[in-house]
Amino acid sequence: MAVLPFRLSWRTTLILIYLIANIKTLPFAWHVRVFYHFFRNMPRKPVPPKQIVPREPSKSKSTRKILTHPLFTPVQISTRTPLLETDYNFHKSNSTYFSDLDVSRTKLMTRIISPGFKKVNAQLEEEGHRGRMVVALGAVHVTFRKEIGIFEKVLVRSRILGWDEKWAVMVSYFIRTKKAPVGGANGPDKGEELCAVGLSKYVVKKGRFTVKPDRILRMGGWLPKKKLDQAGSETCNGEIKLSLADVQRKDDGAEDAEGLESAQTPAIGGRVVLDEKTAAAAESAAHALSVSDTDNSAWNAEAWDWEEIEEERLRGLKLAKTWLALDGELCEEFDKN
């Protein structure tokens, strides 16, 4: 039996136990978590779009396939709430949600942005844009639904909702496993409970020049080429003009067959149902919160052409458009005072 070369006093033992139990809140622990996911999810070399899939291992025994495009596939991290992250009720403190969101967003954005980052940076240098190219967080909003207890394990699941000419918008869910899943009114319970929802928006800058998310996604191989006979306008460089005005036009034509469904439209898994043409995308939305494995064999590149991806992008922007508009309204309110 191995014997330690030294004896620990009970005080030292208690201090070590305390530090280990709160390792998540130690100095530089946040930096380690962020940079771990940053380097782990950065591709070592350029890969074809079909191979760009989430890297997190799946612990689920579900045999369901991922029916969504890899761009909209969620990524997932797991975390717990140590003592130093709790409030006076010994629940997860409100401020600590944001540090976990930092880690989850880093994992997602690194996977999506890095394939086309260097290519776009080189193009911008040739076009005369100087300065360092950075990905900056513009805003975060969190809605709290259920308390999270001390040392309770939760999953933070993030995915891209959509993007316009400036912002890339993503949604994050704090989820915990139910102890006794039961059947619900809307179908079988997934055994998961939603604790909080977060919305975030990112912008990519080259110096003071704003880089459109569409440009980076296209150079990274996430988006197919747009056909000339498909709806939409283009810039002189062949890039698609993307803005929240597209969402508004969709809302104005919601009663048309090709428009998005109205707010009263039934939902699948809590998400808006699209028309028959995008039924596959709607089905994928129903599973987006329950699957996060690396099985991407169900994705068919031919089934996800430019029009299908554009439909999903606009659907996501429609969900976030009120929050996006609120930012400008609050700034206007500040100017009035």
Short mmCIF file of C-alpha atoms in Angstrom, two decimals:
data_model
loop_
_atom_site.label_atom_id
_atom_site.label_comp_id
_atom_site.label_asym_id
_atom_site.label_seq_id
_atom_site.Cartn_x
_atom_site.Cartn_y
_atom_site.Cartn_z
CA MET A 1 0.00 0.00 0.00
CA ALA A 2 1.45 3.33 -1.07
CA VAL A 3 2.02 5.86 1.68
CA LEU A 4 2.17 9.61 1.14
CA PRO A 5 5.60 11.07 1.91
CA PHE A 6 3.87 13.70 4.02
CA ARG A 7 0.80 13.98 6.22
CA LEU A 8 -1.98 16.48 5.56
CA SER A 9 -3.52 18.26 8.48
CA TRP A 10 -7.28 18.37 8.70
CA ARG A 11 -7.20 22.09 7.89
CA THR A 12 -5.17 21.52 4.74
CA THR A 13 -7.47 18.68 3.75
CA LEU A 14 -10.56 20.87 4.15
CA ILE A 15 -8.95 23.65 2.11
CA LEU A 16 -8.09 21.23 -0.70
CA ILE A 17 -11.61 19.82 -0.73
CA TYR A 18 -13.01 23.36 -0.81
CA LEU A 19 -10.77 24.37 -3.72
CA ILE A 20 -11.51 21.21 -5.72
CA ALA A 21 -15.26 21.61 -5.16
CA ASN A 22 -15.05 25.20 -6.44
CA ILE A 23 -12.42 24.69 -9.13
CA LYS A 24 -14.72 26.30 -11.69
CA THR A 25 -14.49 29.64 -9.88
CA LEU A 26 -10.72 29.69 -9.29
CA PRO A 27 -8.60 32.39 -10.98
CA PHE A 28 -8.08 31.72 -14.70
CA ALA A 29 -10.54 28.77 -14.65
CA TRP A 30 -12.81 30.67 -17.05
CA HIS A 31 -9.88 31.28 -19.41
CA VAL A 32 -8.96 27.59 -19.38
CA ARG A 33 -12.54 26.55 -20.21
CA VAL A 34 -12.88 29.07 -23.04
CA PHE A 35 -9.52 28.36 -24.67
CA TYR A 36 -10.02 24.60 -24.33
CA HIS A 37 -13.15 24.72 -26.48
CA PHE A 38 -11.58 27.32 -28.77
CA PHE A 39 -8.60 25.15 -29.73
CA ARG A 40 -10.49 21.85 -29.62
CA ASN A 41 -13.14 23.01 -32.10
CA MET A 42 -10.82 24.81 -34.49
CA PRO A 43 -10.26 22.66 -37.60
CA ARG A 44 -6.65 21.58 -38.03
CA LYS A 45 -7.02 21.93 -41.80
CA PRO A 46 -9.75 22.95 -44.29
CA VAL A 47 -12.42 20.27 -44.61
CA PRO A 48 -15.38 19.83 -46.98
CA PRO A 49 -18.71 21.19 -45.66
CA LYS A 50 -20.17 17.71 -45.13
CA GLN A 51 -17.44 16.90 -42.62
CA ILE A 52 -18.04 20.00 -40.51
CA VAL A 53 -20.15 18.53 -37.71
CA PRO A 54 -20.30 19.01 -33.93
CA ARG A 55 -17.49 17.25 -32.10
CA GLU A 56 -19.11 16.66 -28.73
CA PRO A 57 -19.59 12.96 -27.90
CA SER A 58 -23.12 11.69 -27.55
CA LYS A 59 -24.18 9.91 -24.36
CA SER A 60 -27.72 9.45 -25.60
CA LYS A 61 -28.97 6.02 -26.62
CA SER A 62 -31.37 7.56 -29.10
CA THR A 63 -31.12 6.23 -32.65
CA ARG A 64 -32.78 9.25 -34.23
CA LYS A 65 -30.89 10.95 -37.04
CA ILE A 66 -30.02 14.61 -37.26
CA LEU A 67 -32.35 16.00 -39.91
CA THR A 68 -30.99 19.53 -40.01
CA HIS A 69 -28.19 21.18 -41.91
CA PRO A 70 -24.85 21.10 -40.00
CA LEU A 71 -24.91 24.90 -39.80
CA PHE A 72 -28.01 24.77 -37.58
CA THR A 73 -26.92 21.76 -35.53
CA PRO A 74 -26.58 22.59 -31.81
CA VAL A 75 -23.40 22.15 -29.76
CA GLN A 76 -23.46 21.24 -26.11
CA ILE A 77 -21.38 21.61 -22.95
CA SER A 78 -22.07 20.31 -19.44
CA THR A 79 -21.47 22.23 -16.23
CA ARG A 80 -22.29 22.24 -12.53
CA THR A 81 -22.92 24.97 -9.96
CA PRO A 82 -20.26 25.05 -7.22
CA LEU A 83 -20.80 26.74 -3.88
CA LEU A 84 -19.16 30.02 -4.92
CA GLU A 85 -21.59 30.35 -7.86
CA THR A 86 -24.71 30.22 -5.68
CA ASP A 87 -26.78 33.04 -4.22
CA TYR A 88 -28.24 33.28 -0.70
CA ASN A 89 -30.82 30.62 -1.65
CA PHE A 90 -28.04 28.25 -2.74
CA HIS A 91 -29.29 28.45 -6.32
CA LYS A 92 -27.16 29.31 -9.33
CA SER A 93 -26.54 33.06 -9.24
CA ASN A 94 -27.92 35.08 -12.14
CA SER A 95 -24.54 36.51 -13.08
CA THR A 96 -22.93 33.08 -13.48
CA TYR A 97 -25.18 32.16 -16.41
CA PHE A 98 -23.18 34.53 -18.57
CA SER A 99 -19.83 32.87 -17.93
CA ASP A 100 -21.28 29.51 -18.96
CA LEU A 101 -22.74 31.16 -22.06
CA ASP A 102 -19.26 32.44 -22.93
CA VAL A 103 -17.95 28.88 -23.03
CA SER A 104 -20.89 27.48 -25.00
CA ARG A 105 -20.81 30.31 -27.56
CA THR A 106 -17.05 29.91 -27.98
CA LYS A 107 -17.53 26.27 -28.88
CA LEU A 108 -20.25 27.11 -31.40
CA MET A 109 -18.67 30.17 -33.01
CA THR A 110 -15.24 28.55 -33.34
CA ARG A 111 -16.76 25.62 -35.22
CA ILE A 112 -18.72 27.88 -37.56
CA ILE A 113 -16.43 30.88 -38.09
CA SER A 114 -12.95 29.33 -38.24
CA PRO A 115 -13.25 27.47 -41.61
CA GLY A 116 -13.69 30.73 -43.56
CA PHE A 117 -11.99 33.17 -41.19
CA LYS A 118 -8.50 33.24 -42.73
CA LYS A 119 -9.84 33.25 -46.29
CA VAL A 120 -12.06 36.27 -45.68
CA ASN A 121 -9.29 38.05 -43.79
CA ALA A 122 -6.94 37.61 -46.76
CA GLN A 123 -9.62 38.90 -49.16
CA LEU A 124 -10.24 41.97 -47.03
CA GLU A 125 -6.51 42.72 -46.93
CA GLU A 126 -6.46 42.64 -50.73
CA GLU A 127 -9.48 44.97 -50.79
CA GLY A 128 -7.60 47.50 -48.66
CA HIS A 129 -9.24 46.91 -45.28
CA ARG A 130 -6.64 47.16 -42.54
CA GLY A 131 -6.71 46.18 -38.89
CA ARG A 132 -7.18 43.05 -36.86
CA MET A 133 -10.15 40.83 -37.68
CA VAL A 134 -12.13 40.01 -34.53
CA VAL A 135 -15.40 38.36 -33.52
CA ALA A 136 -17.15 40.59 -30.96
CA LEU A 137 -20.15 39.93 -28.74
CA GLY A 138 -22.83 42.60 -29.19
CA ALA A 139 -25.53 41.70 -26.67
CA VAL A 140 -26.82 38.94 -24.40
CA HIS A 141 -30.31 38.38 -23.04
CA VAL A 142 -31.25 35.64 -20.55
CA THR A 143 -34.68 34.52 -19.40
CA PHE A 144 -34.78 32.48 -16.17
CA ARG A 145 -37.42 29.76 -15.89
CA LYS A 146 -36.29 27.26 -13.25
CA GLU A 147 -33.76 27.48 -10.43
CA ILE A 148 -30.57 25.41 -10.65
CA GLY A 149 -29.42 23.91 -7.36
CA ILE A 150 -25.93 23.61 -5.94
CA PHE A 151 -23.72 21.02 -7.72
CA GLU A 152 -26.61 20.20 -10.05
CA LYS A 153 -25.52 19.15 -13.52
CA VAL A 154 -26.95 21.13 -16.44
CA LEU A 155 -26.39 21.11 -20.19
CA VAL A 156 -25.90 24.32 -22.16
CA ARG A 157 -27.03 23.74 -25.75
CA SER A 158 -26.42 26.47 -28.35
CA ARG A 159 -27.26 26.84 -32.02
CA ILE A 160 -27.40 29.49 -34.72
CA LEU A 161 -30.82 31.07 -35.18
CA GLY A 162 -30.06 33.29 -38.16
CA TRP A 163 -28.07 36.25 -39.41
CA ASP A 164 -28.56 39.53 -41.23
CA GLU A 165 -26.10 41.93 -42.86
CA LYS A 166 -24.36 42.60 -39.54
CA TRP A 167 -25.36 40.27 -36.72
CA ALA A 168 -25.21 36.52 -36.23
CA VAL A 169 -27.87 35.53 -33.70
CA MET A 170 -27.75 32.38 -31.59
CA VAL A 171 -29.93 30.80 -28.93
CA SER A 172 -28.71 28.88 -25.89
CA TYR A 173 -30.71 26.58 -23.60
CA PHE A 174 -29.85 25.59 -20.02
CA ILE A 175 -31.29 22.09 -19.66
CA ARG A 176 -31.32 19.53 -16.87
CA THR A 177 -32.45 15.94 -16.85
CA LYS A 178 -35.71 15.14 -15.13
CA LYS A 179 -35.57 12.44 -12.50
CA ALA A 180 -38.87 10.85 -13.50
CA PRO A 181 -39.88 11.60 -17.13
CA VAL A 182 -43.59 11.30 -17.77
CA GLY A 183 -45.83 11.70 -20.78
CA GLY A 184 -46.90 15.26 -21.48
CA ALA A 185 -49.90 16.83 -23.13
CA ASN A 186 -47.89 17.54 -26.29
CA GLY A 187 -46.47 14.05 -26.60
CA PRO A 188 -43.81 11.94 -24.89
CA ASP A 189 -41.62 13.84 -22.46
CA LYS A 190 -37.95 13.99 -23.49
CA GLY A 191 -36.84 13.74 -19.87
CA GLU A 192 -35.38 17.26 -20.05
CA GLU A 193 -36.40 20.43 -18.24
CA LEU A 194 -35.70 23.92 -19.55
CA CYS A 195 -34.10 26.11 -16.86
CA ALA A 196 -33.09 29.21 -18.83
CA VAL A 197 -32.94 30.59 -22.36
CA GLY A 198 -30.27 32.94 -23.68
CA LEU A 199 -30.06 35.04 -26.84
CA SER A 200 -26.76 36.42 -28.11
CA LYS A 201 -25.59 38.31 -31.15
CA TYR A 202 -22.10 38.51 -32.65
CA VAL A 203 -20.49 40.82 -35.18
CA VAL A 204 -17.26 40.28 -37.13
CA LYS A 205 -15.03 43.34 -37.60
CA LYS A 206 -11.95 43.97 -39.72
CA GLY A 207 -10.69 47.14 -38.13
CA ARG A 208 -13.77 49.37 -38.37
CA PHE A 209 -15.20 47.47 -41.33
CA THR A 210 -18.17 45.19 -40.64
CA VAL A 211 -17.86 41.75 -42.24
CA LYS A 212 -21.17 40.19 -43.26
CA PRO A 213 -21.80 36.78 -41.64
CA ASP A 214 -22.96 35.47 -45.02
CA ARG A 215 -19.52 36.10 -46.48
CA ILE A 216 -17.70 34.11 -43.80
CA LEU A 217 -20.21 31.25 -43.93
CA ARG A 218 -19.96 31.04 -47.70
CA MET A 219 -16.15 31.03 -47.68
CA GLY A 220 -16.21 28.38 -44.95
CA GLY A 221 -18.31 26.08 -47.11
CA TRP A 222 -21.45 26.24 -45.00
CA LEU A 223 -23.67 27.84 -47.66
CA PRO A 224 -24.30 26.60 -51.21
CA LYS A 225 -24.18 28.89 -54.19
CA LYS A 226 -27.31 30.89 -54.88
CA LYS A 227 -29.01 30.10 -58.16
CA LEU A 228 -29.80 33.00 -60.47
CA ASP A 229 -33.47 32.06 -60.67
CA GLN A 230 -33.93 32.12 -56.89
CA ALA A 231 -35.48 35.12 -55.18
CA GLY A 232 -33.33 37.73 -53.53
CA SER A 233 -31.05 40.57 -54.50
CA GLU A 234 -27.27 40.56 -54.70
CA THR A 235 -24.51 43.06 -54.34
CA CYS A 236 -21.96 43.84 -57.01
CA ASN A 237 -19.67 41.21 -55.47
CA GLY A 238 -22.33 38.53 -55.72
CA GLU A 239 -23.09 38.52 -52.00
CA ILE A 240 -26.66 38.23 -50.88
CA LYS A 241 -28.19 41.22 -49.14
CA LEU A 242 -29.45 39.95 -45.80
CA SER A 243 -31.37 42.13 -43.37
CA LEU A 244 -34.27 42.16 -40.97
CA ALA A 245 -36.30 43.78 -43.74
CA ASP A 246 -36.47 40.32 -45.31
CA VAL A 247 -38.17 39.07 -42.17
CA GLN A 248 -40.64 41.97 -42.21
CA ARG A 249 -41.52 41.25 -45.84
CA LYS A 250 -42.11 37.64 -44.91
CA ASP A 251 -44.41 38.73 -42.09
CA ASP A 252 -46.36 41.02 -44.40
CA GLY A 253 -46.96 38.11 -46.74
CA ALA A 254 -47.63 35.52 -44.04
CA GLU A 255 -50.97 34.60 -45.58
CA ASP A 256 -49.36 33.66 -48.88
CA ALA A 257 -48.46 30.07 -49.57
CA GLU A 258 -44.75 30.83 -49.69
CA GLY A 259 -44.67 33.10 -46.63
CA LEU A 260 -43.82 32.15 -43.09
CA GLU A 261 -46.66 30.96 -40.88
CA SER A 262 -48.27 33.48 -38.54
CA ALA A 263 -47.75 33.58 -34.79
CA GLN A 264 -50.94 31.55 -34.32
CA THR A 265 -49.56 28.68 -36.40
CA PRO A 266 -49.20 25.43 -34.42
CA ALA A 267 -45.68 24.57 -33.32
CA ILE A 268 -43.64 21.39 -33.29
CA GLY A 269 -41.65 21.02 -30.09
CA GLY A 270 -42.35 24.66 -29.30
CA ARG A 271 -41.09 25.93 -32.65
CA VAL A 272 -42.94 27.47 -35.56
CA VAL A 273 -44.11 25.10 -38.29
CA LEU A 274 -43.07 25.97 -41.83
CA ASP A 275 -44.92 25.23 -45.03
CA GLU A 276 -44.96 21.80 -46.66
CA LYS A 277 -41.95 22.62 -48.78
CA THR A 278 -39.78 22.89 -45.67
CA ALA A 279 -41.38 20.11 -43.63
CA ALA A 280 -38.02 18.44 -43.21
CA ALA A 281 -36.61 21.60 -41.68
CA ALA A 282 -39.55 21.83 -39.30
CA GLU A 283 -39.03 18.24 -38.22
CA SER A 284 -35.38 18.95 -37.56
CA ALA A 285 -36.39 21.90 -35.40
CA ALA A 286 -38.49 19.59 -33.27
CA HIS A 287 -35.42 17.46 -32.57
CA ALA A 288 -32.86 20.26 -32.33
CA LEU A 289 -33.05 20.44 -28.54
CA SER A 290 -32.89 16.70 -27.97
CA VAL A 291 -30.04 15.61 -30.25
CA SER A 292 -26.45 16.74 -30.19
CA ASP A 293 -24.41 13.76 -31.38
CA THR A 294 -22.04 13.54 -34.31
CA ASP A 295 -24.23 11.35 -36.50
CA ASN A 296 -24.83 13.53 -39.52
CA SER A 297 -25.62 10.80 -42.03
CA ALA A 298 -29.23 11.99 -42.46
CA TRP A 299 -28.17 15.34 -43.85
CA ASN A 300 -28.66 15.51 -47.59
CA ALA A 301 -26.90 18.37 -49.36
CA GLU A 302 -29.45 18.25 -52.19
CA ALA A 303 -32.33 18.63 -49.71
CA TRP A 304 -30.74 21.75 -48.21
CA ASP A 305 -30.27 24.13 -51.12
CA TRP A 306 -29.93 27.89 -50.79
CA GLU A 307 -33.68 28.41 -50.56
CA GLU A 308 -34.11 25.93 -47.70
CA ILE A 309 -31.27 27.48 -45.69
CA GLU A 310 -32.66 30.96 -46.36
CA GLU A 311 -36.08 29.84 -45.10
CA GLU A 312 -34.55 28.57 -41.86
CA ARG A 313 -32.47 31.74 -41.48
CA LEU A 314 -35.52 33.97 -41.83
CA ARG A 315 -37.51 31.78 -39.46
CA GLY A 316 -34.80 32.19 -36.83
CA LEU A 317 -34.61 35.95 -37.34
CA LYS A 318 -38.37 36.16 -36.96
CA LEU A 319 -38.06 34.62 -33.49
CA ALA A 320 -35.41 37.16 -32.47
CA LYS A 321 -36.53 40.26 -34.38
CA THR A 322 -38.32 41.90 -31.42
CA TRP A 323 -35.22 41.53 -29.26
CA LEU A 324 -32.97 42.86 -32.03
CA ALA A 325 -35.22 45.88 -32.55
CA LEU A 326 -35.35 46.58 -28.81
CA ASP A 327 -31.64 47.43 -28.77
CA GLY A 328 -32.14 50.42 -31.06
CA GLU A 329 -35.29 51.51 -29.25
CA LEU A 330 -33.52 51.56 -25.88
CA CYS A 331 -30.69 53.66 -27.33
CA GLU A 332 -33.25 56.10 -28.70
CA GLU A 333 -34.88 56.24 -25.28
CA PHE A 334 -31.52 57.11 -23.71
CA ASP A 335 -31.02 59.96 -26.20
CA LYS A 336 -34.40 61.43 -25.20
CA ASN A 337 -33.35 61.77 -21.55
#
